[in-house]
mmCIF file of N, CA, C and O in Angstrom:
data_model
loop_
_atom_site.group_PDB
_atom_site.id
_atom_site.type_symbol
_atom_site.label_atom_id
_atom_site.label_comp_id
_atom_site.label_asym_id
_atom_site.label_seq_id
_atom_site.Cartn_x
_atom_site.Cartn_y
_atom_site.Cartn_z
ATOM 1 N N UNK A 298 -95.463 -12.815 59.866
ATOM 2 C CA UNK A 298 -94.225 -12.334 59.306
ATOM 3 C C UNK A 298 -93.137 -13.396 59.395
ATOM 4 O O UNK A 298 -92.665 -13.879 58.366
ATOM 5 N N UNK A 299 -92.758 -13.744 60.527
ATOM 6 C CA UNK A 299 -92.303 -14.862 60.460
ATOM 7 C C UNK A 299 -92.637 -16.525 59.940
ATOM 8 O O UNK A 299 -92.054 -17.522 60.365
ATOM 9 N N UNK A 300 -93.381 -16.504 59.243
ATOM 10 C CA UNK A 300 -93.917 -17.785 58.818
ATOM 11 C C UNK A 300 -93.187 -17.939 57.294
ATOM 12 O O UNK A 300 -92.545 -18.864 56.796
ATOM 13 N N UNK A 301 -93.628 -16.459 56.730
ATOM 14 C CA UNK A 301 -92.781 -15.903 55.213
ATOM 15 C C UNK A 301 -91.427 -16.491 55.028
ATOM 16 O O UNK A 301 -91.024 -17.134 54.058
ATOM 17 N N UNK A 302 -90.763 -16.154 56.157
ATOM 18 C CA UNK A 302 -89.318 -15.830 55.939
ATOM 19 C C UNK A 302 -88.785 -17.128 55.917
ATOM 20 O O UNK A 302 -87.778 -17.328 55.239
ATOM 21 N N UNK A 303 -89.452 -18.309 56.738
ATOM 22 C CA UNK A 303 -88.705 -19.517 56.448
ATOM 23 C C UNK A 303 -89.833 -20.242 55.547
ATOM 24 O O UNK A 303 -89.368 -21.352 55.291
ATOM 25 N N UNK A 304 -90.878 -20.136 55.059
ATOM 26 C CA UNK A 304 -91.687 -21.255 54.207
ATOM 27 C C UNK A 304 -91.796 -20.911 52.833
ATOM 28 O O UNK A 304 -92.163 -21.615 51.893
ATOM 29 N N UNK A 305 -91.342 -19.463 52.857
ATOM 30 C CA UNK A 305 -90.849 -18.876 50.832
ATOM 31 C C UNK A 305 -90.143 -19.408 50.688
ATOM 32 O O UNK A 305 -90.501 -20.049 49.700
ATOM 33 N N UNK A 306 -88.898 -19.837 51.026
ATOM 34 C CA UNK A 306 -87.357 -20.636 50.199
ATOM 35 C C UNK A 306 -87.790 -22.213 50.599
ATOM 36 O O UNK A 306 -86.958 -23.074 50.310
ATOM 37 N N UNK A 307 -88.891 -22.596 51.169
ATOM 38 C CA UNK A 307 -88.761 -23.886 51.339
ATOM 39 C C UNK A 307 -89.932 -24.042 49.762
ATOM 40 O O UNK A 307 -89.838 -24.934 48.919
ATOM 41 N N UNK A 308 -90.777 -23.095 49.760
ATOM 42 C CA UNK A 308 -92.105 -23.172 49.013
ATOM 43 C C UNK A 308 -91.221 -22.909 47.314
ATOM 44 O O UNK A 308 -91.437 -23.471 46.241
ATOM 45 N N UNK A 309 -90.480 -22.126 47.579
ATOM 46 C CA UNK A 309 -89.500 -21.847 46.274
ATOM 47 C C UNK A 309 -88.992 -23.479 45.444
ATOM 48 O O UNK A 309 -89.325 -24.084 44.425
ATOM 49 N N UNK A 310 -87.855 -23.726 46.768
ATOM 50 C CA UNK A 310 -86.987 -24.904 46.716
ATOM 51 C C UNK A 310 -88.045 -26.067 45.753
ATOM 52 O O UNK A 310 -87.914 -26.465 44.595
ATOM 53 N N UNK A 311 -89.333 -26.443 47.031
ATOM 54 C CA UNK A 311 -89.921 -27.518 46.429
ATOM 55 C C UNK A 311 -90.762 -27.596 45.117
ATOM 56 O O UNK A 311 -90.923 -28.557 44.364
ATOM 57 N N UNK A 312 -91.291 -26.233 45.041
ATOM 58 C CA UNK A 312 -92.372 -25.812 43.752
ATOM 59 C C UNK A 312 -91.726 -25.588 42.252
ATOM 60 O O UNK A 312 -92.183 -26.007 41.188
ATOM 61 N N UNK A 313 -90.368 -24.703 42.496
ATOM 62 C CA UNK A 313 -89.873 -24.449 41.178
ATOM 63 C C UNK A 313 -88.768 -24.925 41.281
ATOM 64 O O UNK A 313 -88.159 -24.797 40.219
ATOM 65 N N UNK A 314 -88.102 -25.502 42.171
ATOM 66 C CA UNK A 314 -86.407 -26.586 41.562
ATOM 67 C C UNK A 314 -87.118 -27.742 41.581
ATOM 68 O O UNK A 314 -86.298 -28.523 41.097
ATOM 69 N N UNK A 315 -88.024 -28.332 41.799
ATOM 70 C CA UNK A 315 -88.599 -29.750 42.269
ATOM 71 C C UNK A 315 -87.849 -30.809 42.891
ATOM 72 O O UNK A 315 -87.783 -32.019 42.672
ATOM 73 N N UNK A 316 -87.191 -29.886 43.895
ATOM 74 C CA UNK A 316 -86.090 -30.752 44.969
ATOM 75 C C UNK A 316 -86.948 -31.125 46.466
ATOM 76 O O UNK A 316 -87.950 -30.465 46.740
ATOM 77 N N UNK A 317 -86.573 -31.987 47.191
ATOM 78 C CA UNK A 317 -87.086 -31.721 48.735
ATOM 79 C C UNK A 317 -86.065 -31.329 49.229
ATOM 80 O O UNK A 317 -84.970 -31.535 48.706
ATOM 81 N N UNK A 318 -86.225 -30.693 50.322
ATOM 82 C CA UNK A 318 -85.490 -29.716 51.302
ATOM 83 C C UNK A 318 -84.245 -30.775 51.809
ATOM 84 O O UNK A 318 -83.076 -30.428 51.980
ATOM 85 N N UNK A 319 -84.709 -31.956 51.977
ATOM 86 C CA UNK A 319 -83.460 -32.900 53.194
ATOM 87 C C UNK A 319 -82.670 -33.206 51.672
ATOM 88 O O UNK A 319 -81.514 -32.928 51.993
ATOM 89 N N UNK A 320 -82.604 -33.605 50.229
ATOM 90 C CA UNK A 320 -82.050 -33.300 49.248
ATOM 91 C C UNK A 320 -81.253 -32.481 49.491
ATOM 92 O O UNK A 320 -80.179 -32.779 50.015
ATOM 93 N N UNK A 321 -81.570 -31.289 49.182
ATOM 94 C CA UNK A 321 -80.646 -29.870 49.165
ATOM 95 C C UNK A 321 -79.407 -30.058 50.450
ATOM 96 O O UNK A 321 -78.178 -30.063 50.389
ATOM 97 N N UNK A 322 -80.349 -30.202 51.578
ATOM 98 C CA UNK A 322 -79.068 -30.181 52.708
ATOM 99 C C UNK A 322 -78.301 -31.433 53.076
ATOM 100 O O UNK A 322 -77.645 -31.502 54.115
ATOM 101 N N UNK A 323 -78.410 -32.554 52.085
ATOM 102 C CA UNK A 323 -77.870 -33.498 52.104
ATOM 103 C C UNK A 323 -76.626 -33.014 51.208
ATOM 104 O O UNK A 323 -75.507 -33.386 51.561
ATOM 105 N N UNK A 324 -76.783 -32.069 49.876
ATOM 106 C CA UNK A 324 -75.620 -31.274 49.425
ATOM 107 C C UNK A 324 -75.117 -30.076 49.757
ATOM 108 O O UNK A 324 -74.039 -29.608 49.389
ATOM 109 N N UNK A 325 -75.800 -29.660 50.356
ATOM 110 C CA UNK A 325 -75.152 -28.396 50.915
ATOM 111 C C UNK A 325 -74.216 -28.297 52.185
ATOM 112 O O UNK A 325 -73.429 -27.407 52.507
ATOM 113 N N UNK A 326 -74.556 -29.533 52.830
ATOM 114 C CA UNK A 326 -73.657 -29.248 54.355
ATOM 115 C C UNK A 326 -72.725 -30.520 53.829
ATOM 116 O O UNK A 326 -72.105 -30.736 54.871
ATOM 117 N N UNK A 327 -72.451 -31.062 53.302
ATOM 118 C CA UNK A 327 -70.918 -31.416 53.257
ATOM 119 C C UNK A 327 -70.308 -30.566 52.511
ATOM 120 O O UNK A 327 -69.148 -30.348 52.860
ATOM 121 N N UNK A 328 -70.615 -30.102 51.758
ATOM 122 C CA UNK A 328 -69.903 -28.352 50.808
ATOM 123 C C UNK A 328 -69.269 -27.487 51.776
ATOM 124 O O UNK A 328 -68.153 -26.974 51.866
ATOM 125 N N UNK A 329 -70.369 -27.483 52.504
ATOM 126 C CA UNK A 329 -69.991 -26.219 53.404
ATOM 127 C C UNK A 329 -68.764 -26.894 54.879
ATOM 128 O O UNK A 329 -67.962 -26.094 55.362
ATOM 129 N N UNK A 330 -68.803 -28.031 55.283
ATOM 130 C CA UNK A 330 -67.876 -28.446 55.864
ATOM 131 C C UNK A 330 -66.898 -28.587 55.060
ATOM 132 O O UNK A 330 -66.037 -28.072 55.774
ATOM 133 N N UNK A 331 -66.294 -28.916 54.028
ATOM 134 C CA UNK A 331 -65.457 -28.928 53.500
ATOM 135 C C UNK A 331 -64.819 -27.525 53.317
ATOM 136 O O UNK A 331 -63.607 -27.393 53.484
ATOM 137 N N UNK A 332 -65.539 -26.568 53.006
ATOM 138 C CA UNK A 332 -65.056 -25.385 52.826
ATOM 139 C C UNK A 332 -64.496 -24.866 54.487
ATOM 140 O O UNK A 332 -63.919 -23.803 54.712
ATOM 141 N N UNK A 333 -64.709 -25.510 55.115
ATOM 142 C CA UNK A 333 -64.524 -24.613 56.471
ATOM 143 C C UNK A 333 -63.390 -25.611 56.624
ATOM 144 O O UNK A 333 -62.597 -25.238 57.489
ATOM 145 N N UNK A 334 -63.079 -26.721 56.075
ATOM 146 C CA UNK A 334 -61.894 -27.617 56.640
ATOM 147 C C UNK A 334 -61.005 -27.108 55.581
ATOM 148 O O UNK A 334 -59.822 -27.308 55.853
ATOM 149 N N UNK A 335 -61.240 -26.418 54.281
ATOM 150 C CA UNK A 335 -60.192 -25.908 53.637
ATOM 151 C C UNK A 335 -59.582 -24.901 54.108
ATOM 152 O O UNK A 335 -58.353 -24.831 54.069
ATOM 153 N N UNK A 336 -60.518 -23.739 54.750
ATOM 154 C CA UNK A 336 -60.369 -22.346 55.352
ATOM 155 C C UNK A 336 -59.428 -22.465 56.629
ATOM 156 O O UNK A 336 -58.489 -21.703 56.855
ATOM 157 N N UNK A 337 -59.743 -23.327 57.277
ATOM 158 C CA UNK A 337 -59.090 -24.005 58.450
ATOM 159 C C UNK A 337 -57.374 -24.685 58.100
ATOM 160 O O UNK A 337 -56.328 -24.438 58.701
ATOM 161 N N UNK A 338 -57.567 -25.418 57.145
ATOM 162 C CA UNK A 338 -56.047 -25.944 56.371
ATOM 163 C C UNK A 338 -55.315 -24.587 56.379
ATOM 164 O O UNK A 338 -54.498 -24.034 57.115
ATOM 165 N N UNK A 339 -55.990 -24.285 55.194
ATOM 166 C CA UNK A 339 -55.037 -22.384 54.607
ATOM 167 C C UNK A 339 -54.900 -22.239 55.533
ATOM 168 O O UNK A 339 -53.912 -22.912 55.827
ATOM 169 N N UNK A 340 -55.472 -21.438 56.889
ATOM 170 C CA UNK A 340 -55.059 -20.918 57.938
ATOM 171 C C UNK A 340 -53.963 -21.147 58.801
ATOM 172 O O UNK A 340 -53.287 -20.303 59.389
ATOM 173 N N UNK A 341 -53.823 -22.815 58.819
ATOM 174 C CA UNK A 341 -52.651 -23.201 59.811
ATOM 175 C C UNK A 341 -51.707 -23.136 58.718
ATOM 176 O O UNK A 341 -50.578 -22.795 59.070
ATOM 177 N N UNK A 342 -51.847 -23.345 57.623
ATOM 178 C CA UNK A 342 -50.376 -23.796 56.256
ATOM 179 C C UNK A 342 -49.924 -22.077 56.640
ATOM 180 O O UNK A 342 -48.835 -21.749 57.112
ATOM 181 N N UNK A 343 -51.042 -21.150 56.304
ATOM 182 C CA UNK A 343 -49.994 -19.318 56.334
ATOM 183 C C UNK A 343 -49.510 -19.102 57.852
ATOM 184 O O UNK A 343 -48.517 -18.423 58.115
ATOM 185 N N UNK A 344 -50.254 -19.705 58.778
ATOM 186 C CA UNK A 344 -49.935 -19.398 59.965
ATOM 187 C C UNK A 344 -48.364 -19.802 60.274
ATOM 188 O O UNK A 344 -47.572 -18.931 60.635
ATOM 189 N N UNK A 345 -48.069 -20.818 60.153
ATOM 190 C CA UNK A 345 -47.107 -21.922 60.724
ATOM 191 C C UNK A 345 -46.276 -22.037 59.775
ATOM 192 O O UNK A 345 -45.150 -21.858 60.240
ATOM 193 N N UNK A 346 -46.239 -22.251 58.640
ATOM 194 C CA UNK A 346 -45.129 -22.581 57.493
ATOM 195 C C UNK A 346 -44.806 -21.168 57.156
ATOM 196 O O UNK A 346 -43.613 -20.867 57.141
ATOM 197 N N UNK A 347 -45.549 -20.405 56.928
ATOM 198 C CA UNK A 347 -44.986 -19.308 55.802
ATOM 199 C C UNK A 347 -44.054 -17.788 56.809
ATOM 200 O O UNK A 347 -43.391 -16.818 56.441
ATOM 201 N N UNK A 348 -44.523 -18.353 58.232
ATOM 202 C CA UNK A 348 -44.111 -17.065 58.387
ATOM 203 C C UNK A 348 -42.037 -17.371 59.243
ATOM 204 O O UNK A 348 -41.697 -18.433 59.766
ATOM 205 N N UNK A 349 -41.216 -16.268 59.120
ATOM 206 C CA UNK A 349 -39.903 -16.642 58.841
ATOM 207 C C UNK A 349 -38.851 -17.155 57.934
ATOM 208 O O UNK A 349 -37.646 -17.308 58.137
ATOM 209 N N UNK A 350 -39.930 -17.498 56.383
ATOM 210 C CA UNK A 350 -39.223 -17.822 55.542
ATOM 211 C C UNK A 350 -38.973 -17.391 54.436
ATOM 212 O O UNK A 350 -40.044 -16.790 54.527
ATOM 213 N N UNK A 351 -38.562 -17.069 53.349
ATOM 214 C CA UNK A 351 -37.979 -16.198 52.333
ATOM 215 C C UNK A 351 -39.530 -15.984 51.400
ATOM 216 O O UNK A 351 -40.508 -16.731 51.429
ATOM 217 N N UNK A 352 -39.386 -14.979 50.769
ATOM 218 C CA UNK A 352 -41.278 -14.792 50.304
ATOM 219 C C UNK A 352 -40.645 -16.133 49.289
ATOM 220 O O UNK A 352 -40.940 -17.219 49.789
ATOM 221 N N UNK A 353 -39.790 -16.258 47.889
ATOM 222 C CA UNK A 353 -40.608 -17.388 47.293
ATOM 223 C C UNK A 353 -40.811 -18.425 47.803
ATOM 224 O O UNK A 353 -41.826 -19.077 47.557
ATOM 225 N N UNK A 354 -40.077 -18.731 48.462
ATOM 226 C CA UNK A 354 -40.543 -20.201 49.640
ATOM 227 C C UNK A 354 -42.242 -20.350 50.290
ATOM 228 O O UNK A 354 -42.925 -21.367 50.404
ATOM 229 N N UNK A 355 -42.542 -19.040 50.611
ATOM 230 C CA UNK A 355 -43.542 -18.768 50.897
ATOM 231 C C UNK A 355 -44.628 -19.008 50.030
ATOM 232 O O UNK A 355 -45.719 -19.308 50.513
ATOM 233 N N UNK A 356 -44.455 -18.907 48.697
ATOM 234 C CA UNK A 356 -45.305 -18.871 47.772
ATOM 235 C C UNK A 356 -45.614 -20.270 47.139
ATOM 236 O O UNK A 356 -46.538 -20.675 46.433
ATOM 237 N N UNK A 357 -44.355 -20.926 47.724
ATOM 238 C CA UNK A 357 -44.607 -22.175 46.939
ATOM 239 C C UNK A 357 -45.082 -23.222 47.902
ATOM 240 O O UNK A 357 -45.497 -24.320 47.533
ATOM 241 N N UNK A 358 -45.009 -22.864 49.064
ATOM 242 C CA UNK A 358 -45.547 -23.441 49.856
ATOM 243 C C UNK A 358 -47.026 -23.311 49.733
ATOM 244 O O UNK A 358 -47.679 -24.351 49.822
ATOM 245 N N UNK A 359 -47.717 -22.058 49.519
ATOM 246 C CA UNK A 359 -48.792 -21.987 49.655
ATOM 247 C C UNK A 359 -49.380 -22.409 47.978
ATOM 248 O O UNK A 359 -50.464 -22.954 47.767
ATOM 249 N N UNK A 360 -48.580 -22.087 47.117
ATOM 250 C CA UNK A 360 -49.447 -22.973 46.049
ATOM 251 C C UNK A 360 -49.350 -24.547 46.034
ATOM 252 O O UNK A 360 -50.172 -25.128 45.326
ATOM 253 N N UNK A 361 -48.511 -25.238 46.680
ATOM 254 C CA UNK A 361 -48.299 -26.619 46.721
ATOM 255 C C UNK A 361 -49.873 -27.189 47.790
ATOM 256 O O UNK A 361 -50.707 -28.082 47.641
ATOM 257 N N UNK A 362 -49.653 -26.160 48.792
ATOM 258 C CA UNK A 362 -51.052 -26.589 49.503
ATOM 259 C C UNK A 362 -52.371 -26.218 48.946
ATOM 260 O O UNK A 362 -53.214 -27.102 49.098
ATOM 261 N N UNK A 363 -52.765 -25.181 48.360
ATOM 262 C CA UNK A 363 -53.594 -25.176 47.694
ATOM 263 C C UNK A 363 -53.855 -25.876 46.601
ATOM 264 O O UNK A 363 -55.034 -26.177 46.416
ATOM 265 N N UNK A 364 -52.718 -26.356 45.497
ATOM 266 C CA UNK A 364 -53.188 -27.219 44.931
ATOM 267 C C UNK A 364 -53.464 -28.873 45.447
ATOM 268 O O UNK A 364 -54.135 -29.638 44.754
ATOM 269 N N UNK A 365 -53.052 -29.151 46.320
ATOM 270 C CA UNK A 365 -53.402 -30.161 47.416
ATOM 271 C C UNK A 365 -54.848 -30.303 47.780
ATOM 272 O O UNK A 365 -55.500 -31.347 47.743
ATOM 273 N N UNK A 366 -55.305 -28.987 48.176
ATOM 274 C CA UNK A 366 -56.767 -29.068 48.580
ATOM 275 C C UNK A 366 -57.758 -29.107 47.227
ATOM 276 O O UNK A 366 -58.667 -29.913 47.031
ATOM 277 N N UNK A 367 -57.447 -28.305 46.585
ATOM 278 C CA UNK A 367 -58.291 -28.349 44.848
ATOM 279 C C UNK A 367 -58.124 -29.995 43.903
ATOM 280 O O UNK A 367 -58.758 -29.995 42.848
ATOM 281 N N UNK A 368 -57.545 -30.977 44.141
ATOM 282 C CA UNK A 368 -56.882 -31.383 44.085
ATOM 283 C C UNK A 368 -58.292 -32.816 44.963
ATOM 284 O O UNK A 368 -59.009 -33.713 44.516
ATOM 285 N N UNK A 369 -57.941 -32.111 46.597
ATOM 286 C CA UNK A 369 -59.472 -32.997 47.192
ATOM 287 C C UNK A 369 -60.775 -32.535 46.754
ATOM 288 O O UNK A 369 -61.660 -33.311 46.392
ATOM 289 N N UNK A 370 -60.879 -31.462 46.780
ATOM 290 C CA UNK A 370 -62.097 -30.904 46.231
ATOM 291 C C UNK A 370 -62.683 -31.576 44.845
ATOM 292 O O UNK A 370 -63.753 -32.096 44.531
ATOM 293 N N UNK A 371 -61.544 -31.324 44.231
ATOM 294 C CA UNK A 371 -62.179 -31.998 42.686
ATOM 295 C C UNK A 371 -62.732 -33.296 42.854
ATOM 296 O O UNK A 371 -63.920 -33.465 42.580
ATOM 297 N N UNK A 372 -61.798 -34.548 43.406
ATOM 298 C CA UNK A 372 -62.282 -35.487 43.884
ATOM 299 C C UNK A 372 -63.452 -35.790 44.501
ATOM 300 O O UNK A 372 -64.289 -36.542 44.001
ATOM 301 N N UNK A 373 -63.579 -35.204 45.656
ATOM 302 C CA UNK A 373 -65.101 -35.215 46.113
ATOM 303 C C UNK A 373 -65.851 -34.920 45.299
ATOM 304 O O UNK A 373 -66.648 -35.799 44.972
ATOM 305 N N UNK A 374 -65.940 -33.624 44.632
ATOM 306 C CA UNK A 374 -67.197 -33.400 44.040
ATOM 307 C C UNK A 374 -66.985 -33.580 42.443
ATOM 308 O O UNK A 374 -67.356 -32.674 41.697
ATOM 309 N N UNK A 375 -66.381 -34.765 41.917
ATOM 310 C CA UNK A 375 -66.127 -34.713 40.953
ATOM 311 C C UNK A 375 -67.131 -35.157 39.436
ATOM 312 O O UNK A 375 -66.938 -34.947 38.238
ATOM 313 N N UNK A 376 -68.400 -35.951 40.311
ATOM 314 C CA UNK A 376 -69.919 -36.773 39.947
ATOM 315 C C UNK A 376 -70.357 -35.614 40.145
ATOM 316 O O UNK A 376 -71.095 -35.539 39.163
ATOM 317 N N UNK A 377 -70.495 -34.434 40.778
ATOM 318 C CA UNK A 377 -71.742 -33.854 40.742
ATOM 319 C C UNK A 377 -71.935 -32.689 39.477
ATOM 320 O O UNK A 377 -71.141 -32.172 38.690
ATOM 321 N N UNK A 378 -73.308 -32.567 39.694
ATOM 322 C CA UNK A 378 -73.937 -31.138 38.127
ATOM 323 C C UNK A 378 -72.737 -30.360 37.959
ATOM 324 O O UNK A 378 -72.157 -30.126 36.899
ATOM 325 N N UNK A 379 -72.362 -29.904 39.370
ATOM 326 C CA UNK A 379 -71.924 -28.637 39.470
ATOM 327 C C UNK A 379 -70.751 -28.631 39.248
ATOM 328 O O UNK A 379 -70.180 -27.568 39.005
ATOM 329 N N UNK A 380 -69.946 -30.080 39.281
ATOM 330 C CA UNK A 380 -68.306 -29.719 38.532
ATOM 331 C C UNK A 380 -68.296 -29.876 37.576
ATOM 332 O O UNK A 380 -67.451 -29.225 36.963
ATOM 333 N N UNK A 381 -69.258 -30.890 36.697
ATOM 334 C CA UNK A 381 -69.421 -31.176 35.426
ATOM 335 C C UNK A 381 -69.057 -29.697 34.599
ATOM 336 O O UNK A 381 -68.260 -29.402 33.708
ATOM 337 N N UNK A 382 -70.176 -28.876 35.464
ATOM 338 C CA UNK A 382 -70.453 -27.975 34.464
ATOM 339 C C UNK A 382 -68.827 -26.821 34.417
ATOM 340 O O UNK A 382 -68.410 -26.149 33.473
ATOM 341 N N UNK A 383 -68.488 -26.917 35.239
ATOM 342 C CA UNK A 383 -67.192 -26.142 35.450
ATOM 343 C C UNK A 383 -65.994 -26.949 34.609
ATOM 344 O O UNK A 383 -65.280 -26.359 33.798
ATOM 345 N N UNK A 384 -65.887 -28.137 34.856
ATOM 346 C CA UNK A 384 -64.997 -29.208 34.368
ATOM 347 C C UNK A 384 -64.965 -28.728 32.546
ATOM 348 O O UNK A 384 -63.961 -28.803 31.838
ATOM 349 N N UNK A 385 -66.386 -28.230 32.078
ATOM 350 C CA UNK A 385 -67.059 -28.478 30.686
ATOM 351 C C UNK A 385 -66.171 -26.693 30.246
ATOM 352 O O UNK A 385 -65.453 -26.133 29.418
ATOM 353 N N UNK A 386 -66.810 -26.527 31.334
ATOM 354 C CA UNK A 386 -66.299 -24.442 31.329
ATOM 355 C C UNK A 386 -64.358 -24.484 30.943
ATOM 356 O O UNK A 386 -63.663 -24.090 30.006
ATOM 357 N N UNK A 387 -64.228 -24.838 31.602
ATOM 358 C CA UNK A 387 -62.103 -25.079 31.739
ATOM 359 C C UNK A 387 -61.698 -25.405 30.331
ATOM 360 O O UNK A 387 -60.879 -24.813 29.628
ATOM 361 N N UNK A 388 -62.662 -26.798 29.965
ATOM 362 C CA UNK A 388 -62.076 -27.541 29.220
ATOM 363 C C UNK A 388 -62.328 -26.680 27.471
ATOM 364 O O UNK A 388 -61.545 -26.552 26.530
ATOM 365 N N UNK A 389 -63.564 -26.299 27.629
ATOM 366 C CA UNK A 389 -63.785 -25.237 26.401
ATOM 367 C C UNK A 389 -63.034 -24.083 25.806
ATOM 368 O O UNK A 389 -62.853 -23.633 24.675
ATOM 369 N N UNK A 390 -62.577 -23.713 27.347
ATOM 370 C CA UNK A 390 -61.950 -22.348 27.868
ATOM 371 C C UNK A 390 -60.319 -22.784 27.147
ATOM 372 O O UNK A 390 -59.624 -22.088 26.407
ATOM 373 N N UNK A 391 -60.119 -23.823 27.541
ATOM 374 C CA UNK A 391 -58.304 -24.398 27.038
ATOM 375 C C UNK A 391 -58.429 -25.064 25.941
ATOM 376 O O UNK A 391 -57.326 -25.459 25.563
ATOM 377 N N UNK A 392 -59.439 -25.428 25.126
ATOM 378 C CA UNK A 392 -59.613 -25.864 24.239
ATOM 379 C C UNK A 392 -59.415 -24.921 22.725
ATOM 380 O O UNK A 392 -58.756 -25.187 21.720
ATOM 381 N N UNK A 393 -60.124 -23.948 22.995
ATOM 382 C CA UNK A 393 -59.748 -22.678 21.986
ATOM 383 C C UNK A 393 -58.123 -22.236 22.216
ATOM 384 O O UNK A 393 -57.464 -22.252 21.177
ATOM 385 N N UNK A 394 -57.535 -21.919 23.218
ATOM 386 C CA UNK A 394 -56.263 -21.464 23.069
ATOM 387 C C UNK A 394 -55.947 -20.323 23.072
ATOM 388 O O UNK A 394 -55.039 -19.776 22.446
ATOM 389 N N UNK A 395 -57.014 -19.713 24.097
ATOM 390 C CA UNK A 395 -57.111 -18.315 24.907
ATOM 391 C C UNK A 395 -56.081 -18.439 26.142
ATOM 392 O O UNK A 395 -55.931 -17.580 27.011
ATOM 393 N N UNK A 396 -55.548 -19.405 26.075
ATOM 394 C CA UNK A 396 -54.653 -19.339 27.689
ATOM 395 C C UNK A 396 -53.513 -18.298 27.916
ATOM 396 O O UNK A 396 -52.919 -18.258 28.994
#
């Protein structure tokens, strides 16, 4: 039973994405650190800045930092499949003139 549970997603991964496993977690764990250093940012920016000060102040504080972090994000992952394909999504999306 236990043999299943970890050698199906490895047997998955390698057979039908035709990736190797140290691949995948060569992209997946800087993703996922990054996301925890964003989660971590937000946290101290609402913690510490926002609280005592007038709500729009508040708001602009927190969109100035968020666009700050989106901003690194894009950067980092700006070569890979996966922004391409989002980058392609936005640009289609504002391209028609649905905004």
């Amino acid at each position: 039973m236990l043999v299943v549970n970890w050698y199906e997603p490895f047997l998955v991964l390698r057979e039908v994405c035709g990736r190797r496993y140290r691949q995948y977690l060569a992209e997946v764990i800087p993703a996922f650190a990054l996301f925890i250093g964003v989660v971590l940012f937000s946290l101290v920016v609402l913690m510490s800045g926002v609280i005592g000060i007038s709500l729009w102040r508040s708001l602009v504080v927190i969109v100035i930092s968020e666009a700050i972090l989106l901003t690194i994000v894009y950067f980092i992952f700006r070569n890979s499949l996966g922004m391409e394909l989002i980058t392609s999504i936005f640009g289609r999306f504002f391209k028609r003139g649905t905004v």
